[in-house]
mmCIF file of C-alpha atoms in Angstrom:
data_model
loop_
_atom_site.group_PDB
_atom_site.id
_atom_site.type_symbol
_atom_site.label_atom_id
_atom_site.label_comp_id
_atom_site.label_asym_id
_atom_site.label_seq_id
_atom_site.Cartn_x
_atom_site.Cartn_y
_atom_site.Cartn_z
ATOM 1 C CA MET I 1 -0.156 0.033 0.070
ATOM 2 C CA LEU I 2 2.996 2.383 0.902
ATOM 3 C CA GLN I 3 4.618 1.627 -2.447
ATOM 4 C CA ARG I 4 1.323 2.391 -4.286
ATOM 5 C CA TRP I 5 0.871 5.681 -2.511
ATOM 6 C CA LEU I 6 4.560 6.739 -3.127
ATOM 7 C CA LYS I 7 4.209 5.969 -6.691
ATOM 8 C CA ALA I 8 1.029 7.908 -7.144
ATOM 9 C CA ALA I 9 2.671 10.623 -4.944
ATOM 10 C CA CYS I 10 5.574 10.827 -7.403
ATOM 11 C CA GLY I 11 3.362 10.852 -10.456
ATOM 12 C CA ALA I 12 1.247 13.802 -9.167
ATOM 13 C CA CYS I 13 4.787 15.474 -8.361
ATOM 14 C CA TYR I 14 5.961 14.774 -11.991
ATOM 15 C CA GLN I 15 2.660 15.801 -13.523
ATOM 16 C CA GLY I 16 2.805 19.228 -11.541
ATOM 17 C CA THR I 17 6.223 19.764 -12.413
ATOM 18 C CA VAL I 18 5.801 19.261 -16.116
ATOM 19 C CA ALA I 19 2.555 21.572 -15.913
ATOM 20 C CA LEU I 20 4.979 24.354 -14.645
ATOM 21 C CA GLY I 21 7.347 23.403 -17.458
ATOM 22 C CA PRO I 22 7.182 26.835 -18.921
ATOM 23 C CA PHE I 23 8.303 28.405 -15.771
ATOM 24 C CA HIS I 24 11.265 26.244 -15.216
ATOM 25 C CA VAL I 25 12.462 26.687 -18.821
ATOM 26 C CA ILE I 26 12.270 30.545 -18.199
ATOM 27 C CA VAL I 27 14.377 30.358 -15.114
ATOM 28 C CA THR I 28 16.733 28.066 -16.667
ATOM 29 C CA VAL I 29 17.224 30.335 -19.753
ATOM 30 C CA TYR I 30 17.460 33.809 -17.707
ATOM 31 C CA SER I 31 19.823 31.994 -15.118
ATOM 32 C CA LEU I 32 22.395 30.890 -17.963
ATOM 33 C CA LEU I 33 22.307 34.353 -19.730
ATOM 34 C CA VAL I 34 23.108 35.941 -16.247
ATOM 35 C CA LEU I 35 25.772 33.477 -15.675
ATOM 36 C CA SER I 36 27.339 33.850 -19.211
ATOM 37 C CA THR I 37 27.322 37.617 -18.805
ATOM 38 C CA ALA I 38 28.983 37.359 -15.456
ATOM 39 C CA ILE I 39 31.882 35.133 -17.038
ATOM 40 C CA VAL I 40 32.154 37.326 -20.091
ATOM 41 C CA LEU I 41 32.528 40.413 -18.015
ATOM 42 C CA ASP I 42 34.808 38.745 -15.583
ATOM 43 C CA GLN I 43 32.272 40.005 -12.768
ATOM 44 C CA THR I 44 31.571 36.508 -10.976
ATOM 45 C CA ASP I 45 31.677 38.275 -7.856
ATOM 46 C CA ALA I 46 28.413 39.858 -8.590
ATOM 47 C CA LEU I 47 26.661 36.294 -8.466
ATOM 48 C CA SER I 48 24.388 36.167 -5.417
ATOM 49 C CA TYR I 49 22.890 32.517 -5.582
ATOM 50 C CA GLN I 50 24.537 31.550 -2.085
ATOM 51 C CA SER I 51 22.833 34.342 -0.089
ATOM 52 C CA TYR I 52 19.413 33.337 -1.562
ATOM 53 C CA PHE I 53 19.667 29.810 -0.705
ATOM 54 C CA ALA I 54 20.830 30.834 2.479
ATOM 55 C CA LYS I 55 17.830 32.974 3.356
ATOM 56 C CA LEU I 56 15.101 31.812 1.199
ATOM 57 C CA GLY I 57 15.965 28.189 1.234
ATOM 58 C CA PRO I 58 14.909 27.500 4.940
ATOM 59 C CA LEU I 59 11.808 29.785 4.494
ATOM 60 C CA TYR I 60 10.321 27.879 1.317
ATOM 61 C CA LEU I 61 11.540 24.514 2.090
ATOM 62 C CA ALA I 62 11.367 24.029 5.719
ATOM 63 C CA ILE I 63 9.608 27.118 7.504
ATOM 64 C CA LEU I 64 6.509 27.570 5.483
ATOM 65 C CA PRO I 65 5.712 23.853 4.820
ATOM 66 C CA ILE I 66 6.159 23.142 8.565
ATOM 67 C CA ALA I 67 3.665 26.146 9.093
ATOM 68 C CA GLY I 68 1.382 24.752 6.652
ATOM 69 C CA PHE I 69 1.430 21.250 8.155
ATOM 70 C CA SER I 70 0.921 22.688 11.923
ATOM 71 C CA LEU I 71 -1.909 24.821 10.499
ATOM 72 C CA ALA I 72 -3.498 21.712 8.921
ATOM 73 C CA VAL I 73 -3.072 19.674 12.279
ATOM 74 C CA GLY I 74 -4.749 22.643 14.172
ATOM 75 C CA VAL I 75 -7.596 22.950 11.629
ATOM 76 C CA ILE I 76 -8.267 19.029 12.254
ATOM 77 C CA ALA I 77 -8.313 19.212 15.923
ATOM 78 C CA HIS I 78 -10.249 22.417 15.937
ATOM 79 C CA ARG I 79 -12.989 21.255 13.561
ATOM 80 C CA THR I 80 -14.228 18.150 15.148
ATOM 81 C CA ASP I 81 -13.925 15.883 18.044
ATOM 82 C CA ASP I 82 -14.911 12.846 16.111
ATOM 83 C CA TRP I 83 -11.865 10.533 15.587
ATOM 84 C CA SER I 84 -13.203 9.028 12.541
ATOM 85 C CA GLU I 85 -13.888 12.437 10.745
ATOM 86 C CA ARG I 86 -10.298 13.497 11.959
ATOM 87 C CA GLY I 87 -9.244 10.532 10.435
ATOM 88 C CA ARG I 88 -10.894 11.254 7.117
ATOM 89 C CA MET I 89 -9.585 14.839 7.127
ATOM 90 C CA ALA I 90 -6.056 13.763 7.778
ATOM 91 C CA HIS I 91 -6.385 11.195 4.855
ATOM 92 C CA GLN I 92 -7.363 14.076 2.645
ATOM 93 C CA TYR I 93 -4.494 16.305 3.744
ATOM 94 C CA LEU I 94 -2.042 13.307 3.350
ATOM 95 C CA SER I 95 -3.332 12.048 0.037
ATOM 96 C CA SER I 96 -0.976 11.190 -2.719
ATOM 97 C CA GLU I 97 -2.385 13.910 -4.813
ATOM 98 C CA THR I 98 -1.785 16.590 -2.112
ATOM 99 C CA VAL I 99 1.637 15.393 -1.172
ATOM 100 C CA GLY I 100 2.609 15.149 -5.049
ATOM 101 C CA ARG I 101 1.173 18.765 -5.542
ATOM 102 C CA VAL I 102 3.204 20.177 -2.744
ATOM 103 C CA ALA I 103 6.495 18.238 -3.902
ATOM 104 C CA ALA I 104 5.922 19.753 -7.377
ATOM 105 C CA GLY I 105 5.396 23.260 -5.493
ATOM 106 C CA LEU I 106 8.636 22.956 -3.505
ATOM 107 C CA LEU I 107 10.503 22.289 -6.564
ATOM 108 C CA ALA I 108 8.929 25.380 -8.265
ATOM 109 C CA MET I 109 10.125 27.243 -5.012
ATOM 110 C CA VAL I 110 13.841 25.833 -5.875
ATOM 111 C CA SER I 111 13.535 27.454 -9.360
ATOM 112 C CA PHE I 112 12.265 30.574 -7.704
ATOM 113 C CA ILE I 113 15.225 30.876 -5.487
ATOM 114 C CA ILE I 114 17.556 30.192 -8.361
ATOM 115 C CA PHE I 115 15.714 32.986 -10.183
ATOM 116 C CA MET I 116 15.974 35.584 -7.608
ATOM 117 C CA GLY I 117 19.630 34.776 -7.089
ATOM 118 C CA SER I 118 19.998 35.497 -10.908
ATOM 119 C CA PHE I 119 18.016 38.714 -10.673
ATOM 120 C CA THR I 120 20.143 40.174 -7.970
ATOM 121 C CA SER I 121 23.330 39.097 -9.917
ATOM 122 C CA TRP I 122 21.841 40.799 -12.941
ATOM 123 C CA LYS I 123 21.281 43.822 -10.912
ATOM 124 C CA ASN I 124 24.811 43.846 -9.641
ATOM 125 C CA LEU I 125 26.110 43.498 -13.172
ATOM 126 C CA MET I 126 24.214 46.487 -14.826
ATOM 127 C CA PRO I 127 26.472 49.300 -13.881
ATOM 128 C CA ALA I 128 29.307 47.394 -15.392
ATOM 129 C CA ILE I 129 27.173 46.778 -18.704
ATOM 130 C CA GLN I 130 25.982 50.311 -18.798
ATOM 131 C CA ASP I 131 29.273 51.964 -17.433
ATOM 132 C CA GLY I 132 27.392 53.591 -14.553
ATOM 133 C CA PHE I 133 24.103 55.139 -14.178
ATOM 134 C CA GLN I 134 23.505 57.324 -17.132
ATOM 135 C CA TYR I 135 19.656 58.099 -16.774
ATOM 136 C CA ASP I 136 19.050 59.955 -13.538
ATOM 137 C CA ARG I 137 19.160 63.438 -14.825
ATOM 138 C CA ALA I 138 16.671 62.649 -17.656
ATOM 139 C CA GLN I 139 14.438 60.589 -15.363
ATOM 140 C CA ALA I 140 14.390 63.483 -12.803
ATOM 141 C CA ALA I 141 13.790 65.967 -15.463
ATOM 142 C CA ILE I 142 10.795 63.943 -16.833
ATOM 143 C CA ASP I 143 9.441 63.718 -13.398
ATOM 144 C CA ARG I 144 9.621 67.371 -12.622
ATOM 145 C CA VAL I 145 7.713 68.254 -16.125
ATOM 146 C CA LEU I 146 4.990 65.636 -15.333
ATOM 147 C CA HIS I 147 4.464 67.177 -11.897
ATOM 148 C CA LEU I 148 4.076 70.843 -12.956
ATOM 149 C CA GLY I 149 7.708 71.829 -12.209
ATOM 150 C CA ALA I 150 8.264 70.130 -8.755
ATOM 151 C CA ASP I 151 10.150 67.037 -8.013
ATOM 152 C CA PRO I 152 7.519 64.850 -6.219
ATOM 153 C CA GLY I 153 9.852 63.306 -3.675
ATOM 154 C CA PRO I 154 11.095 66.601 -1.706
ATOM 155 C CA ALA I 155 7.407 67.853 -2.475
ATOM 156 C CA LEU I 156 5.849 65.134 -0.541
ATOM 157 C CA VAL I 157 8.464 65.447 2.213
ATOM 158 C CA ARG I 158 7.706 69.182 2.778
ATOM 159 C CA LEU I 159 3.866 68.280 2.778
ATOM 160 C CA LEU I 160 4.190 65.469 5.170
ATOM 161 C CA PRO I 161 7.054 66.128 7.321
ATOM 162 C CA PHE I 162 6.162 63.646 10.113
ATOM 163 C CA PRO I 163 8.644 61.012 11.753
ATOM 164 C CA ARG I 164 5.835 58.889 12.743
ATOM 165 C CA LEU I 165 4.401 58.608 9.310
ATOM 166 C CA LEU I 166 8.103 57.983 7.998
ATOM 167 C CA ALA I 167 8.348 55.240 10.471
ATOM 168 C CA ALA I 168 5.093 53.600 9.440
ATOM 169 C CA VAL I 169 6.019 53.985 5.593
ATOM 170 C CA GLU I 170 9.539 52.524 6.169
ATOM 171 C CA TRP I 171 8.109 49.391 8.052
ATOM 172 C CA ASN I 172 5.464 48.940 5.151
ATOM 173 C CA TYR I 173 7.989 49.496 2.463
ATOM 174 C CA SER I 174 10.566 46.929 3.931
ATOM 175 C CA VAL I 175 8.706 44.303 6.058
ATOM 176 C CA LEU I 176 5.232 44.262 4.870
ATOM 177 C CA TRP I 177 5.826 44.478 1.068
ATOM 178 C CA SER I 178 8.346 41.781 1.613
ATOM 179 C CA LEU I 179 5.721 39.609 3.004
ATOM 180 C CA PHE I 180 3.426 40.535 0.274
ATOM 181 C CA GLY I 181 5.904 40.059 -2.433
ATOM 182 C CA PHE I 182 7.693 36.755 -1.451
ATOM 183 C CA LEU I 183 4.768 34.618 0.333
ATOM 184 C CA PRO I 184 2.203 34.552 -2.455
ATOM 185 C CA PRO I 185 4.608 32.687 -4.863
ATOM 186 C CA PHE I 186 4.756 29.890 -2.191
ATOM 187 C CA PHE I 187 0.987 29.788 -1.824
ATOM 188 C CA VAL I 188 0.320 29.775 -5.463
ATOM 189 C CA ALA I 189 2.813 26.869 -6.027
ATOM 190 C CA THR I 190 1.474 24.493 -3.453
ATOM 191 C CA HIS I 191 -2.021 25.286 -2.548
ATOM 192 C CA LYS I 192 -4.995 23.520 -4.415
ATOM 193 C CA ALA I 193 -7.040 26.704 -4.522
ATOM 194 C CA ALA I 194 -4.609 28.012 -6.744
ATOM 195 C CA ASP I 195 -4.675 25.325 -9.243
ATOM 196 C CA SER I 196 -6.325 27.362 -11.974
ATOM 197 C CA ILE I 197 -3.824 30.369 -11.887
ATOM 198 C CA ARG I 198 -0.581 28.646 -11.004
ATOM 199 C CA LEU I 199 1.320 28.478 -14.160
ATOM 200 C CA ARG I 200 0.156 32.013 -15.177
ATOM 201 C CA TYR I 201 0.967 33.482 -11.965
ATOM 202 C CA LEU I 202 4.494 32.213 -12.059
ATOM 203 C CA VAL I 203 5.217 32.889 -15.600
ATOM 204 C CA THR I 204 3.992 36.592 -15.301
ATOM 205 C CA LEU I 205 5.975 36.954 -12.154
ATOM 206 C CA ALA I 206 9.112 35.737 -13.948
ATOM 207 C CA ALA I 207 8.296 37.769 -16.835
ATOM 208 C CA THR I 208 8.023 40.761 -14.416
ATOM 209 C CA TRP I 209 11.215 40.391 -13.088
ATOM 210 C CA ILE I 210 12.861 40.010 -16.348
ATOM 211 C CA VAL I 211 11.219 42.546 -18.535
ATOM 212 C CA ILE I 212 10.728 45.284 -15.843
ATOM 213 C CA GLY I 213 13.513 44.417 -13.504
ATOM 214 C CA SER I 214 16.118 43.399 -15.809
ATOM 215 C CA LEU I 215 15.765 44.550 -19.466
ATOM 216 C CA LEU I 216 14.055 48.000 -18.933
ATOM 217 C CA ALA I 217 16.113 48.752 -15.791
ATOM 218 C CA CYS I 218 19.394 47.944 -17.707
ATOM 219 C CA ALA I 219 18.398 49.765 -20.732
ATOM 220 C CA PHE I 220 17.472 52.902 -18.719
ATOM 221 C CA LEU I 221 19.689 52.439 -15.534
ATOM 222 C CA SER I 222 19.214 55.096 -12.945
ATOM 223 C CA ALA I 223 20.230 54.963 -9.241
ATOM 224 C CA GLY I 224 17.121 56.883 -7.826
ATOM 225 C CA PRO I 225 16.641 60.242 -5.817
ATOM 226 C CA ALA I 226 18.625 58.762 -2.751
ATOM 227 C CA PHE I 227 21.634 58.337 -4.735
ATOM 228 C CA TYR I 228 21.217 61.236 -7.177
ATOM 229 C CA GLY I 229 23.891 63.379 -5.623
ATOM 230 C CA SER I 230 26.460 60.273 -5.641
ATOM 231 C CA VAL I 231 25.927 59.435 -9.248
ATOM 232 C CA THR I 232 25.472 63.073 -10.662
ATOM 233 C CA GLY I 233 27.477 65.199 -8.412
ATOM 234 C CA ASP I 234 24.287 67.269 -7.679
ATOM 235 C CA VAL I 235 23.871 66.962 -3.930
ATOM 236 C CA THR I 236 21.410 69.583 -3.479
ATOM 237 C CA ARG I 237 18.528 68.685 -5.597
ATOM 238 C CA PHE I 238 17.085 65.695 -3.281
ATOM 239 C CA ALA I 239 19.213 66.769 -0.216
ATOM 240 C CA GLU I 240 15.618 67.402 1.631
ATOM 241 C CA ILE I 241 14.655 63.661 1.292
ATOM 242 C CA THR I 242 18.188 62.684 2.504
ATOM 243 C CA ALA I 243 17.907 64.971 5.589
ATOM 244 C CA PHE I 244 14.256 63.677 6.441
ATOM 245 C CA LEU I 245 15.149 60.211 6.122
ATOM 246 C CA GLY I 246 17.830 60.695 8.635
ATOM 247 C CA HIS I 247 15.046 61.168 11.289
ATOM 248 C CA GLY I 248 14.557 57.157 10.905
ATOM 249 C CA SER I 249 18.194 56.284 10.832
ATOM 250 C CA SER I 250 17.783 54.193 14.124
ATOM 251 C CA SER I 251 14.796 52.286 13.004
ATOM 252 C CA SER I 252 15.286 48.512 12.146
ATOM 253 C CA SER I 253 13.368 49.123 9.081
ATOM 254 C CA SER I 254 15.262 52.434 8.112
ATOM 255 C CA ALA I 255 15.334 53.434 4.644
ATOM 256 C CA VAL I 256 18.508 55.428 4.869
ATOM 257 C CA ALA I 257 20.282 52.463 6.575
ATOM 258 C CA PHE I 258 19.414 50.067 3.716
ATOM 259 C CA GLN I 259 20.171 52.766 1.168
ATOM 260 C CA ALA I 260 23.691 52.823 2.693
ATOM 261 C CA TYR I 261 23.895 49.093 2.598
ATOM 262 C CA LEU I 262 23.285 49.044 -1.091
ATOM 263 C CA TRP I 263 25.668 51.663 -1.808
ATOM 264 C CA ASN I 264 28.531 50.118 0.167
ATOM 265 C CA HIS I 265 28.158 46.795 -1.646
ATOM 266 C CA HIS I 266 27.967 48.785 -4.899
ATOM 267 C CA ALA I 267 31.121 50.898 -4.179
ATOM 268 C CA ALA I 268 32.926 47.561 -3.022
ATOM 269 C CA GLY I 269 31.673 45.351 -6.140
ATOM 270 C CA THR I 270 30.582 42.835 -3.631
ATOM 271 C CA SER I 271 27.120 40.850 -3.787
ATOM 272 C CA ALA I 272 24.634 40.215 -0.974
ATOM 273 C CA LEU I 273 20.959 39.315 -0.459
ATOM 274 C CA GLY I 274 18.886 42.371 -2.081
ATOM 275 C CA SER I 275 22.270 44.108 -3.431
ATOM 276 C CA GLY I 276 22.273 45.947 -6.708
ATOM 277 C CA ILE I 277 20.800 49.399 -7.279
ATOM 278 C CA SER I 278 18.398 50.481 -9.988
ATOM 279 C CA ALA I 279 15.299 52.731 -9.746
ATOM 280 C CA PHE I 280 13.709 52.906 -13.088
ATOM 281 C CA PRO I 281 11.158 51.034 -13.153
ATOM 282 C CA SER I 282 10.064 50.321 -9.673
ATOM 283 C CA MET I 283 9.796 46.547 -8.748
ATOM 284 C CA HIS I 284 8.006 47.305 -5.498
ATOM 285 C CA VAL I 285 5.153 48.762 -7.606
ATOM 286 C CA ALA I 286 5.393 46.165 -10.268
ATOM 287 C CA LEU I 287 4.884 43.178 -7.870
ATOM 288 C CA ALA I 288 2.024 45.083 -5.910
ATOM 289 C CA MET I 289 0.375 45.617 -9.230
ATOM 290 C CA LEU I 290 0.969 42.116 -10.355
ATOM 291 C CA ASN I 291 -0.620 40.590 -7.040
ATOM 292 C CA ALA I 292 -3.455 43.193 -7.177
ATOM 293 C CA LEU I 293 -4.548 41.927 -10.694
ATOM 294 C CA PHE I 294 -4.648 38.321 -9.399
ATOM 295 C CA LEU I 295 -6.442 39.038 -6.305
ATOM 296 C CA ARG I 296 -8.887 40.755 -8.505
ATOM 297 C CA GLU I 297 -9.654 37.297 -10.092
ATOM 298 C CA LEU I 298 -10.057 35.902 -6.383
ATOM 299 C CA SER I 299 -12.394 38.333 -5.370
ATOM 300 C CA ARG I 300 -13.507 41.872 -5.847
ATOM 301 C CA THR I 301 -13.043 43.100 -2.532
ATOM 302 C CA ALA I 302 -9.602 41.542 -2.285
ATOM 303 C CA GLY I 303 -8.584 43.266 -5.708
ATOM 304 C CA ILE I 304 -9.795 46.823 -4.464
ATOM 305 C CA ALA I 305 -7.509 46.172 -1.337
ATOM 306 C CA GLY I 306 -4.717 45.231 -3.751
ATOM 307 C CA PHE I 307 -5.040 48.415 -5.794
ATOM 308 C CA VAL I 308 -5.283 50.480 -2.950
ATOM 309 C CA TYR I 309 -1.824 49.020 -1.851
ATOM 310 C CA VAL I 310 -0.368 49.852 -5.132
ATOM 311 C CA VAL I 311 -1.226 53.536 -4.420
ATOM 312 C CA VAL I 312 0.429 53.189 -1.036
ATOM 313 C CA ILE I 313 3.640 51.523 -2.254
ATOM 314 C CA LEU I 314 3.777 53.913 -5.257
ATOM 315 C CA PHE I 315 3.675 56.933 -2.718
ATOM 316 C CA SER I 316 6.171 55.132 -0.290
ATOM 317 C CA SER I 317 8.765 54.676 -2.979
ATOM 318 C CA VAL I 318 8.742 58.304 -3.845
ATOM 319 C CA TYR I 319 8.362 59.643 -0.313
ATOM 320 C CA LEU I 320 11.287 57.583 0.876
ATOM 321 C CA GLY I 321 13.625 58.563 -2.056
ATOM 322 C CA TRP I 322 13.848 55.342 -3.667
ATOM 323 C CA HIS I 323 12.259 56.345 -6.802
ATOM 324 C CA TYR I 324 10.984 58.918 -9.374
ATOM 325 C CA ALA I 325 7.562 58.868 -9.523
ATOM 326 C CA ILE I 326 7.624 57.638 -13.226
ATOM 327 C CA ASP I 327 9.137 54.509 -12.007
ATOM 328 C CA GLY I 328 6.079 53.607 -10.555
ATOM 329 C CA TYR I 329 3.880 54.831 -13.477
ATOM 330 C CA VAL I 330 5.994 52.821 -15.976
ATOM 331 C CA SER I 331 5.824 49.744 -13.943
ATOM 332 C CA ILE I 332 1.909 49.881 -13.696
ATOM 333 C CA VAL I 333 1.472 50.093 -17.330
ATOM 334 C CA ALA I 334 4.111 47.435 -18.163
ATOM 335 C CA VAL I 335 2.580 45.023 -15.574
ATOM 336 C CA LEU I 336 -0.881 45.501 -17.129
ATOM 337 C CA GLY I 337 0.626 44.680 -20.453
ATOM 338 C CA LEU I 338 2.448 41.409 -19.311
ATOM 339 C CA TYR I 339 -0.699 40.304 -17.344
ATOM 340 C CA ALA I 340 -2.577 40.652 -20.759
ATOM 341 C CA ILE I 341 -0.113 38.828 -22.827
ATOM 342 C CA THR I 342 0.298 35.972 -20.583
ATOM 343 C CA ARG I 343 -3.278 35.672 -20.086
ATOM 344 C CA ARG I 344 -3.800 35.491 -23.760
ATOM 345 C CA ILE I 345 -0.889 33.068 -24.443
ATOM 346 C CA LEU I 346 -1.913 30.691 -21.650
ATOM 347 C CA ARG I 347 -5.704 30.800 -22.281
ATOM 348 C CA ASP I 348 -6.067 27.256 -23.512
ATOM 349 C CA ARG I 349 -3.142 25.630 -21.419
ATOM 350 C CA GLN I 350 -4.685 23.032 -18.999
ATOM 351 C CA GLY I 351 -7.855 25.196 -18.207
ATOM 352 C CA LEU I 352 -5.439 27.520 -16.289
ATOM 353 C CA LEU I 353 -7.423 30.559 -17.057
ATOM 354 C CA CYS I 354 -10.397 31.091 -15.001
ATOM 355 C CA THR I 355 -13.387 32.096 -16.423
ATOM 356 C CA ALA I 356 -15.053 32.994 -13.340
ATOM 357 C CA PRO I 357 -13.697 34.230 -9.940
ATOM 358 C CA LEU I 358 -11.836 31.579 -7.864
ATOM 359 C CA ALA I 359 -13.956 29.732 -5.407
ATOM 360 C CA VAL I 360 -13.124 29.998 -1.787
ATOM 361 C CA ASN I 361 -13.105 26.497 -0.340
ATOM 362 C CA ALA I 362 -14.825 25.705 2.983
ATOM 363 C CA ALA I 363 -12.974 22.816 3.222
ATOM 364 C CA PRO I 364 -9.533 22.671 5.246
ATOM 365 C CA PRO I 365 -6.578 23.948 3.208
ATOM 366 C CA ARG I 366 -4.711 21.032 1.255
ATOM 367 C CA GLY I 367 -0.789 22.088 1.513
#
C-alpha cells in the first residue's frame, strides 16, 4: 500500500512539475544568460546565489511547509472531536495527490530561489554593462515636467514632514511589502486553491522580474533620488529627502540604513541578499500591481484592497527617495501589458485561465 501511495505521489509531483515546465524553462534560460554575462565580463563576484539559498531556502523549504502542516493539524483538531472524521480529514491532507502537488510546488520554489539569485546577480552587473548610471538626470527632468515643475519626492517631504509617518511607511515598504512579495509565490505553487492560476501567475511573475526589473532597468539604468548626488554630483536637488530620512536612521526598517547598505556593496563591488541598485522601473510597485491583478480574480474586495496597496507603495517609493514617480507609473503600465499577454498566451493551457472568480473552498486547506 505504501509503495502504491509513493508511486501515486511521485506521479502527481511529476505531472505538477511538467505543468509548470514553461516557468522552469524561463528560469533556466534567464539564469544561464546571467551566468554567461558574468563570466564574459569577468564579474563573477556579482553572483548572489549563495545568499538566496541561505535565506530563502529555509523559508520556502522548511519554515513555510512546517507552518502549513501545523496549521492543517490545528484545523483538524479544532473542527471536530470525532476521531473518524479527523481520520478522514487527515487522509485528505496526506493523499498522494496533495503530497505530490506540494512536492511539485517546492521544486518550483527551488527554481524561484535560483531565479531571485539570478535577478540580484544581474542587478549587480548592470552598472558594469552600462558604464554607470546614465539616466538619473533625464528621469528626474521628466518627473519634474510631469508634476508641474516640482520634484515629487521633496514636495511630499515638505507636505508630510512627520517622523511617525516616516516610520510607518518605512516598515510597510521593507517588512510588509516583503511578505506580500515573497509569500504569494509559495501559496500559489503549493495550494490547491491556486490550481487554476498557478502556471500563469508564476510565468507572469518571472516575466515581470525579467522585462521590468532586468531589461528595462538595464536599458535605462538609474540610481534614484536617494543616490542622485552620488551618481550626478548634484547633492542639493534631493537633499531634503536625505535629511528627512535621517530622522528614521535608528529604526530596524530604516530606509537610509538600507540605502547605505546598497551603496556600500555597490562601491565595494560585492554581492549580498537584495544588493544592486536600480530605480527605473520600480519592482516594488510592479509586484504590488501584479498581486492586485490576480487578487481581483479571487474576489472583487481583495482586488480593491490590492489596488489601494499599489497606490500606497507608489507613494512610499517616492516619499522614501527610492524612486522617481515615473518609475512606478511605467511599472503599472508594463505589468498590465505583461498580464494581458500571458493571459492570452496561456488561455487554453490545461484550463489555467479562470472564466469565473476563484471559489473560496470551505474545506480545510490542502497544503
